[in-house]
Amino acid sequence: MHQAELPDGSPVWVVTGYEAVTRLLADPRMSAAKADSTTGYRGKKLPPALDANLLNMDGEEHRRIRKLAAEAFAPRNHVAHEKMVVEAVSELVTALPANGEIDFMDGLCEPLPARVTGALLGLPREQLGAFRDASSLLLRLDSSPDSEETHKSMTTLLGLLSGVIADKRRAPGDDLLSAWIATRDGEDRLTENELMSLAFITIVGGFENTISVTAFALDELVRNHQAHAREILDRPDEFAKLIRQLIHEGSPMNYSLRRFPTADLEVNGVTIPRGHTVFLSLRSAHLDPAGVGKADLVFGYGRHYCLGAKLAELQAQHAARAVLHRYPHLGVIGPRADYRLRSSWLTYALAELRMIAA
């Protein structure tokens, strides 16, 4: 248990260790709703259409929207999703240089999630660049919520999303937005704002987190597991298991999104008052020997477990396989400690990834 401050000076509690982090992630008294803050927590000042998303709600409202949204990520859709990933990976890897120094961050890790998430949502291919540009600032989770740039990005993203949703209502396609528009649970269906917020968090989770996962897994694979990986390259189940292990070890998310206790909670002999801001350290949980062999927390745990976790894993797996197939002789450039990291205390993520292909 630690007391700390956010970059804006507001006080927070930080909880570390596998047992405490896992228990609190599953505790129904740990709310994700900002309305349960008693200390005036602000976070990002998103417009209502984006703020009312699954990451900012709990209780019956969260269960209702998650149930309607989860159908699109059901296991029966995994084959179609994998095909989408394979096509995007193949196109990007084919376009990379044949040898020499290769920028895998710019050429593969960053564009891949945008390509896959865009295809999944049904975003027009010619608008993907605009979506990526508008989203990139919002995904810098440590940036000022009040900056002119942030407001401009929000306005642009809202306009792009509302335009695509209107197009899908007129002419539905074989995509996630069309499925969400048609989804019903009896008489219940998603509202316009709920559609917008779901598309927003799909972009948030689908872009930045997947970049982090894919880049770290690829670097770790080439750096420390390349010989073994090439031995099992054509055994997909074994290869997928290896990538899952590397993602677990890398644990690119330092913390889960903030929580607010709805009652005073005692953790490790310390009382967290109701409504105080709490950050749960996922990375510390992964580094804790007490968590060995237990549930993985990379994509969350409990009721807020990431709906797109399988899709993120598929991208890391197929990106790594395609790179090893394309380049029989691949080496890293210097120690990982020399890499630039993304400027964020919430994540442990590479900002660059260059390798040498002979």
Tab-separated table of C-alpha atoms in Angstrom:
chain	number	residue	atom	x	y	z
A	1	MET	CA	0.000	0.000	0.000
A	2	HIS	CA	1.418	3.347	-1.044
A	3	GLN	CA	0.223	6.932	-1.123
A	4	ALA	CA	1.265	8.995	-4.141
A	5	GLU	CA	0.230	11.844	-6.432
A	6	LEU	CA	-0.854	11.961	-10.058
A	7	PRO	CA	1.002	14.353	-12.379
A	8	ASP	CA	-1.726	16.961	-11.734
A	9	GLY	CA	-1.060	16.770	-7.976
A	10	SER	CA	-4.207	14.877	-6.976
A	11	PRO	CA	-3.703	12.185	-4.295
A	12	VAL	CA	-3.983	8.472	-5.069
A	13	TRP	CA	-3.501	5.121	-3.405
A	14	VAL	CA	-1.318	2.559	-5.196
A	15	VAL	CA	-1.861	-1.127	-4.406
A	16	THR	CA	0.835	-3.646	-5.343
A	17	GLY	CA	1.236	-7.420	-5.141
A	18	TYR	CA	-0.669	-10.228	-6.830
A	19	GLU	CA	-3.093	-11.176	-4.059
A	20	ALA	CA	-4.293	-7.652	-3.233
A	21	VAL	CA	-4.492	-6.497	-6.877
A	22	THR	CA	-6.443	-9.577	-8.010
A	23	ARG	CA	-8.832	-9.384	-5.053
A	24	LEU	CA	-9.595	-5.707	-5.594
A	25	LEU	CA	-10.069	-6.086	-9.363
A	26	ALA	CA	-12.854	-8.559	-8.588
A	27	ASP	CA	-14.326	-6.659	-5.617
A	28	PRO	CA	-17.769	-5.199	-6.501
A	29	ARG	CA	-17.092	-2.352	-4.055
A	30	MET	CA	-14.295	-1.056	-6.305
A	31	SER	CA	-16.247	1.154	-8.711
A	32	ALA	CA	-15.035	2.431	-12.073
A	33	ALA	CA	-17.619	5.240	-12.110
A	34	LYS	CA	-16.197	8.719	-11.561
A	35	ALA	CA	-19.444	9.655	-9.791
A	36	ASP	CA	-18.240	7.501	-6.868
A	37	SER	CA	-15.173	9.712	-6.310
A	38	THR	CA	-15.316	11.760	-3.091
A	39	THR	CA	-12.121	13.706	-3.834
A	40	GLY	CA	-13.137	15.445	-7.061
A	41	TYR	CA	-11.272	13.144	-9.441
A	42	ARG	CA	-11.524	14.594	-12.953
A	43	GLY	CA	-9.511	12.468	-15.347
A	44	LYS	CA	-10.040	13.267	-18.997
A	45	LYS	CA	-12.974	15.612	-19.608
A	46	LEU	CA	-14.551	13.598	-22.409
A	47	PRO	CA	-17.819	14.706	-24.021
A	48	PRO	CA	-20.906	12.749	-22.841
A	49	ALA	CA	-20.984	10.588	-25.974
A	50	LEU	CA	-17.491	9.270	-25.178
A	51	ASP	CA	-17.429	9.527	-21.381
A	52	ALA	CA	-20.344	7.142	-20.799
A	53	ASN	CA	-18.306	4.096	-21.797
A	54	LEU	CA	-17.734	0.686	-20.198
A	55	LEU	CA	-14.460	1.807	-18.598
A	56	ASN	CA	-16.293	4.525	-16.652
A	57	MET	CA	-19.301	2.610	-15.360
A	58	ASP	CA	-20.289	-0.268	-13.098
A	59	GLY	CA	-23.323	-2.042	-11.738
A	60	GLU	CA	-26.434	-2.802	-13.777
A	61	GLU	CA	-25.622	-0.205	-16.447
A	62	HIS	CA	-22.232	-1.811	-17.061
A	63	ARG	CA	-23.717	-5.346	-17.168
A	64	ARG	CA	-26.407	-4.282	-19.639
A	65	ILE	CA	-24.097	-2.598	-22.160
A	66	ARG	CA	-21.362	-5.223	-21.851
A	67	LYS	CA	-23.907	-7.988	-22.551
A	68	LEU	CA	-25.108	-6.233	-25.700
A	69	ALA	CA	-21.550	-5.479	-26.852
A	70	ALA	CA	-19.953	-8.835	-26.031
A	71	GLU	CA	-21.922	-10.776	-28.640
A	72	ALA	CA	-19.719	-9.389	-31.414
A	73	PHE	CA	-16.608	-10.818	-29.677
A	74	ALA	CA	-18.115	-14.265	-29.056
A	75	PRO	CA	-15.877	-17.302	-29.827
A	76	ARG	CA	-17.835	-18.104	-32.991
A	77	ASN	CA	-16.457	-14.871	-34.489
A	78	HIS	CA	-12.816	-15.667	-33.746
A	79	VAL	CA	-12.220	-17.416	-37.094
A	80	ALA	CA	-13.417	-14.340	-39.015
A	81	HIS	CA	-11.347	-12.065	-36.795
A	82	GLU	CA	-8.245	-14.203	-37.332
A	83	LYS	CA	-8.686	-14.040	-41.101
A	84	MET	CA	-8.872	-10.253	-40.833
A	85	VAL	CA	-5.647	-10.180	-38.797
A	86	VAL	CA	-3.766	-12.521	-41.164
A	87	GLU	CA	-4.678	-10.372	-44.183
A	88	ALA	CA	-3.547	-7.144	-42.506
A	89	VAL	CA	-0.287	-8.678	-41.237
A	90	SER	CA	0.525	-10.175	-44.632
A	91	GLU	CA	0.024	-6.860	-46.404
A	92	LEU	CA	2.173	-4.916	-43.927
A	93	VAL	CA	5.019	-7.445	-43.667
A	94	THR	CA	5.197	-7.808	-47.459
A	95	ALA	CA	5.686	-4.044	-47.738
A	96	LEU	CA	8.692	-4.040	-45.354
A	97	PRO	CA	12.269	-3.848	-46.754
A	98	ALA	CA	13.821	-7.182	-47.701
A	99	ASN	CA	16.942	-6.665	-45.582
A	100	GLY	CA	19.029	-4.148	-43.666
A	101	GLU	CA	17.749	-2.063	-40.760
A	102	ILE	CA	13.988	-2.364	-40.485
A	103	ASP	CA	11.638	-0.120	-38.494
A	104	PHE	CA	9.089	-2.622	-37.201
A	105	MET	CA	7.331	-0.022	-35.057
A	106	ASP	CA	6.503	2.289	-37.949
A	107	GLY	CA	6.059	-0.457	-40.546
A	108	LEU	CA	4.130	-3.077	-38.564
A	109	CYS	CA	3.353	-2.600	-34.859
A	110	GLU	CA	1.706	0.823	-35.104
A	111	PRO	CA	-0.302	0.470	-38.349
A	112	LEU	CA	-1.492	-3.092	-37.649
A	113	PRO	CA	-3.989	-2.351	-34.827
A	114	ALA	CA	-5.422	0.602	-36.746
A	115	ARG	CA	-5.875	-1.588	-39.820
A	116	VAL	CA	-7.494	-4.442	-37.851
A	117	THR	CA	-9.657	-2.267	-35.606
A	118	GLY	CA	-10.745	-0.219	-38.606
A	119	ALA	CA	-11.776	-3.341	-40.519
A	120	LEU	CA	-13.483	-4.745	-37.430
A	121	LEU	CA	-15.567	-1.611	-36.850
A	122	GLY	CA	-16.191	-1.121	-40.558
A	123	LEU	CA	-14.376	2.221	-40.813
A	124	PRO	CA	-13.720	3.381	-44.390
A	125	ARG	CA	-10.159	2.523	-45.392
A	126	GLU	CA	-9.554	6.056	-46.651
A	127	GLN	CA	-10.457	7.457	-43.199
A	128	LEU	CA	-8.144	5.231	-41.135
A	129	GLY	CA	-5.386	7.843	-41.140
A	130	ALA	CA	-7.794	10.472	-39.826
A	131	PHE	CA	-9.052	8.129	-37.099
A	132	ARG	CA	-5.514	7.296	-36.060
A	133	ASP	CA	-4.448	10.954	-35.940
A	134	ALA	CA	-7.541	12.004	-33.974
A	135	SER	CA	-7.134	9.124	-31.531
A	136	SER	CA	-3.388	9.359	-30.941
A	137	LEU	CA	-3.517	12.414	-28.647
A	138	LEU	CA	-6.473	11.045	-26.674
A	139	LEU	CA	-4.511	7.851	-26.103
A	140	ARG	CA	-1.649	9.708	-24.412
A	141	LEU	CA	-3.183	8.975	-21.054
A	142	ASP	CA	-0.946	11.436	-19.214
A	143	SER	CA	-1.664	14.479	-21.395
A	144	SER	CA	-3.639	17.472	-20.179
A	145	PRO	CA	-7.416	16.967	-20.468
A	146	ASP	CA	-7.953	20.682	-21.018
A	147	SER	CA	-5.539	21.389	-23.868
A	148	GLU	CA	-6.781	22.866	-27.127
A	149	GLU	CA	-5.249	19.937	-28.998
A	150	THR	CA	-7.213	17.432	-26.893
A	151	HIS	CA	-10.521	19.212	-27.489
A	152	LYS	CA	-9.794	19.399	-31.214
A	153	SER	CA	-9.031	15.667	-31.321
A	154	MET	CA	-12.262	14.877	-29.445
A	155	THR	CA	-14.331	16.999	-31.832
A	156	THR	CA	-12.723	15.381	-34.875
A	157	LEU	CA	-13.199	11.864	-33.509
A	158	LEU	CA	-16.840	12.528	-32.620
A	159	GLY	CA	-17.508	13.785	-36.133
A	160	LEU	CA	-15.807	10.780	-37.728
A	161	LEU	CA	-17.685	8.281	-35.533
A	162	SER	CA	-21.087	9.909	-35.962
A	163	GLY	CA	-20.613	9.953	-39.738
A	164	VAL	CA	-19.691	6.261	-39.911
A	165	ILE	CA	-22.579	5.244	-37.608
A	166	ALA	CA	-25.035	7.194	-39.800
A	167	ASP	CA	-23.668	5.418	-42.877
A	168	LYS	CA	-24.052	2.008	-41.184
A	169	ARG	CA	-27.670	2.736	-40.303
A	170	ARG	CA	-28.390	3.478	-43.967
A	171	ALA	CA	-26.348	0.594	-45.364
A	172	PRO	CA	-25.337	-2.058	-42.780
A	173	GLY	CA	-22.264	-4.155	-43.507
A	174	ASP	CA	-20.497	-7.201	-42.122
A	175	ASP	CA	-18.786	-5.284	-39.329
A	176	LEU	CA	-18.912	-4.556	-35.604
A	177	LEU	CA	-20.732	-1.225	-35.777
A	178	SER	CA	-23.484	-2.724	-37.948
A	179	ALA	CA	-23.772	-5.640	-35.524
A	180	TRP	CA	-24.056	-3.295	-32.526
A	181	ILE	CA	-26.714	-1.214	-34.285
A	182	ALA	CA	-28.745	-4.393	-34.870
A	183	THR	CA	-28.052	-5.969	-31.463
A	184	ARG	CA	-31.050	-6.383	-29.180
A	185	ASP	CA	-31.803	-8.021	-25.850
A	186	GLY	CA	-35.566	-8.263	-25.902
A	187	GLU	CA	-36.707	-4.667	-26.365
A	188	ASP	CA	-33.357	-3.289	-25.245
A	189	ARG	CA	-30.845	-1.869	-27.699
A	190	LEU	CA	-27.836	0.425	-27.694
A	191	THR	CA	-28.459	4.186	-27.817
A	192	GLU	CA	-26.559	6.558	-30.111
A	193	ASN	CA	-24.243	7.660	-27.287
A	194	GLU	CA	-23.668	4.040	-26.251
A	195	LEU	CA	-22.717	3.149	-29.824
A	196	MET	CA	-20.317	6.084	-29.927
A	197	SER	CA	-18.733	5.189	-26.579
A	198	LEU	CA	-18.319	1.515	-27.539
A	199	ALA	CA	-16.609	2.474	-30.783
A	200	PHE	CA	-14.403	4.873	-28.796
A	201	ILE	CA	-13.169	2.310	-26.252
A	202	THR	CA	-12.693	-0.264	-29.030
A	203	ILE	CA	-10.301	2.230	-30.625
A	204	VAL	CA	-8.646	3.005	-27.258
A	205	GLY	CA	-8.102	-0.661	-26.407
A	206	GLY	CA	-7.514	-1.778	-29.970
A	207	PHE	CA	-4.868	0.783	-30.864
A	208	GLU	CA	-2.446	1.675	-28.075
A	209	ASN	CA	-2.565	-1.461	-25.924
A	210	THR	CA	-2.160	-3.739	-28.931
A	211	ILE	CA	0.813	-1.730	-30.200
A	212	SER	CA	2.475	-2.217	-26.804
A	213	VAL	CA	1.731	-5.942	-26.639
A	214	THR	CA	2.851	-6.659	-30.221
A	215	ALA	CA	6.075	-4.637	-30.041
A	216	PHE	CA	7.228	-6.107	-26.747
A	217	ALA	CA	6.404	-9.698	-27.772
A	218	LEU	CA	8.293	-9.320	-31.059
A	219	ASP	CA	11.350	-7.779	-29.421
A	220	GLU	CA	11.458	-10.386	-26.646
A	221	LEU	CA	10.951	-13.212	-29.151
A	222	VAL	CA	13.841	-12.162	-31.399
A	223	ARG	CA	16.059	-11.141	-28.493
A	224	ASN	CA	15.747	-14.203	-26.250
A	225	HIS	CA	13.592	-16.953	-27.808
A	226	GLN	CA	14.316	-16.898	-31.531
A	227	ALA	CA	15.786	-20.390	-31.911
A	228	HIS	CA	12.909	-22.051	-30.067
A	229	ALA	CA	10.338	-19.902	-31.893
A	230	ARG	CA	11.668	-21.004	-35.269
A	231	GLU	CA	11.464	-24.656	-34.197
A	232	ILE	CA	7.730	-24.319	-33.459
A	233	LEU	CA	6.948	-21.774	-36.181
A	234	ASP	CA	4.656	-24.162	-38.034
A	235	ARG	CA	2.983	-25.496	-34.889
A	236	PRO	CA	0.407	-22.729	-34.325
A	237	ASP	CA	-0.853	-23.868	-30.931
A	238	GLU	CA	2.659	-24.054	-29.448
A	239	PHE	CA	3.644	-20.761	-31.043
A	240	ALA	CA	0.511	-19.056	-29.674
A	241	LYS	CA	1.320	-20.376	-26.208
A	242	LEU	CA	4.846	-18.921	-26.422
A	243	ILE	CA	3.537	-15.487	-27.472
A	244	ARG	CA	0.993	-15.556	-24.647
A	245	GLN	CA	3.831	-16.264	-22.207
A	246	LEU	CA	5.882	-13.354	-23.553
A	247	ILE	CA	2.913	-10.981	-23.299
A	248	HIS	CA	2.428	-12.106	-19.707
A	249	GLU	CA	6.095	-11.543	-18.868
A	250	GLY	CA	6.160	-8.146	-20.565
A	251	SER	CA	2.973	-6.886	-18.895
A	252	PRO	CA	2.894	-3.566	-20.793
A	253	MET	CA	0.140	-2.056	-18.618
A	254	ASN	CA	1.659	-0.752	-15.376
A	255	TYR	CA	-1.737	-0.059	-13.811
A	256	SER	CA	-5.399	-0.792	-14.313
A	257	LEU	CA	-7.663	2.202	-14.801
A	258	ARG	CA	-8.472	3.997	-11.544
A	259	ARG	CA	-11.124	2.698	-9.131
A	260	PHE	CA	-13.134	4.308	-6.322
A	261	PRO	CA	-14.187	2.237	-3.251
A	262	THR	CA	-17.890	2.599	-2.478
A	263	ALA	CA	-17.112	1.877	1.194
A	264	ASP	CA	-14.060	2.135	3.429
A	265	LEU	CA	-11.827	-0.827	2.552
A	266	GLU	CA	-9.030	-2.382	4.559
A	267	VAL	CA	-6.144	-3.655	2.439
A	268	ASN	CA	-3.034	-5.126	4.032
A	269	GLY	CA	-3.909	-3.484	7.330
A	270	VAL	CA	-4.441	-0.024	5.804
A	271	THR	CA	-7.853	1.612	5.364
A	272	ILE	CA	-8.663	3.235	2.017
A	273	PRO	CA	-11.479	5.760	2.614
A	274	ARG	CA	-14.624	5.607	0.499
A	275	GLY	CA	-14.325	7.413	-2.815
A	276	HIS	CA	-10.542	7.853	-2.807
A	277	THR	CA	-8.712	7.232	-6.092
A	278	VAL	CA	-6.998	3.834	-6.283
A	279	PHE	CA	-4.603	2.501	-8.899
A	280	LEU	CA	-3.923	-1.245	-8.936
A	281	SER	CA	-0.429	-2.155	-10.121
A	282	LEU	CA	-0.781	-4.911	-12.724
A	283	ARG	CA	2.950	-4.949	-13.405
A	284	SER	CA	3.797	-5.521	-9.744
A	285	ALA	CA	1.295	-8.383	-9.685
A	286	HIS	CA	3.062	-10.034	-12.635
A	287	LEU	CA	6.456	-9.580	-11.001
A	288	ASP	CA	5.207	-11.018	-7.700
A	289	PRO	CA	6.291	-14.688	-7.239
A	290	ALA	CA	2.916	-15.284	-5.538
A	291	GLY	CA	1.248	-14.942	-8.955
A	292	VAL	CA	3.227	-17.668	-10.733
A	293	GLY	CA	0.875	-20.145	-12.393
A	294	LYS	CA	-2.223	-18.118	-11.511
A	295	ALA	CA	-4.647	-16.023	-13.558
A	296	ASP	CA	-3.051	-13.616	-16.032
A	297	LEU	CA	-3.878	-9.922	-15.484
A	298	VAL	CA	-2.510	-8.397	-18.728
A	299	PHE	CA	-6.014	-7.805	-20.106
A	300	GLY	CA	-7.645	-7.219	-16.737
A	301	TYR	CA	-9.597	-9.456	-14.418
A	302	GLY	CA	-13.199	-9.789	-13.334
A	303	ARG	CA	-16.094	-7.803	-14.768
A	304	HIS	CA	-13.857	-5.346	-16.658
A	305	TYR	CA	-11.809	-8.008	-18.476
A	306	CYS	CA	-11.013	-6.707	-21.973
A	307	LEU	CA	-13.551	-7.885	-24.572
A	308	GLY	CA	-10.905	-7.641	-27.313
A	309	ALA	CA	-8.166	-9.612	-25.522
A	310	LYS	CA	-8.292	-12.479	-28.011
A	311	LEU	CA	-8.000	-10.076	-30.937
A	312	ALA	CA	-4.918	-8.419	-29.424
A	313	GLU	CA	-3.269	-11.815	-28.877
A	314	LEU	CA	-4.005	-12.830	-32.481
A	315	GLN	CA	-2.268	-9.714	-33.784
A	316	ALA	CA	0.855	-10.335	-31.709
A	317	GLN	CA	0.940	-14.012	-32.734
A	318	HIS	CA	0.508	-13.498	-36.463
A	319	ALA	CA	2.815	-10.470	-36.603
A	320	ALA	CA	5.611	-12.478	-34.951
A	321	ARG	CA	5.047	-15.553	-37.151
A	322	ALA	CA	5.006	-13.505	-40.352
A	323	VAL	CA	8.208	-11.654	-39.408
A	324	LEU	CA	10.093	-14.891	-38.659
A	325	HIS	CA	8.836	-16.461	-41.901
A	326	ARG	CA	9.897	-13.408	-43.932
A	327	TYR	CA	13.312	-12.973	-42.286
A	328	PRO	CA	15.374	-16.142	-41.662
A	329	HIS	CA	18.218	-14.096	-40.124
A	330	LEU	CA	17.057	-11.395	-37.750
A	331	GLY	CA	18.920	-9.571	-34.986
A	332	VAL	CA	18.255	-6.808	-32.470
A	333	ILE	CA	20.084	-3.485	-32.356
A	334	GLY	CA	21.584	-3.015	-28.914
A	335	PRO	CA	20.115	-3.675	-25.452
A	336	ARG	CA	16.453	-2.972	-24.739
A	337	ALA	CA	17.506	-0.451	-22.087
A	338	ASP	CA	18.646	1.806	-24.947
A	339	TYR	CA	15.177	1.925	-26.543
A	340	ARG	CA	12.974	4.970	-26.112
A	341	LEU	CA	9.814	4.204	-24.153
A	342	ARG	CA	6.404	5.765	-24.665
A	343	SER	CA	5.984	8.766	-22.395
A	344	SER	CA	3.455	7.362	-19.950
A	345	TRP	CA	3.496	6.272	-16.326
A	346	LEU	CA	0.454	4.051	-16.994
A	347	THR	CA	2.285	1.815	-19.461
A	348	TYR	CA	5.632	0.126	-19.984
A	349	ALA	CA	5.741	0.308	-23.766
A	350	LEU	CA	8.389	0.648	-26.443
A	351	ALA	CA	8.357	3.790	-28.589
A	352	GLU	CA	10.745	2.325	-31.165
A	353	LEU	CA	11.610	-1.107	-32.524
A	354	ARG	CA	14.355	-1.521	-35.094
A	355	MET	CA	16.078	-4.751	-36.088
A	356	ILE	CA	18.641	-5.941	-38.628
A	357	ALA	CA	17.605	-8.476	-41.277
A	358	ALA	CA	20.352	-10.205	-43.236
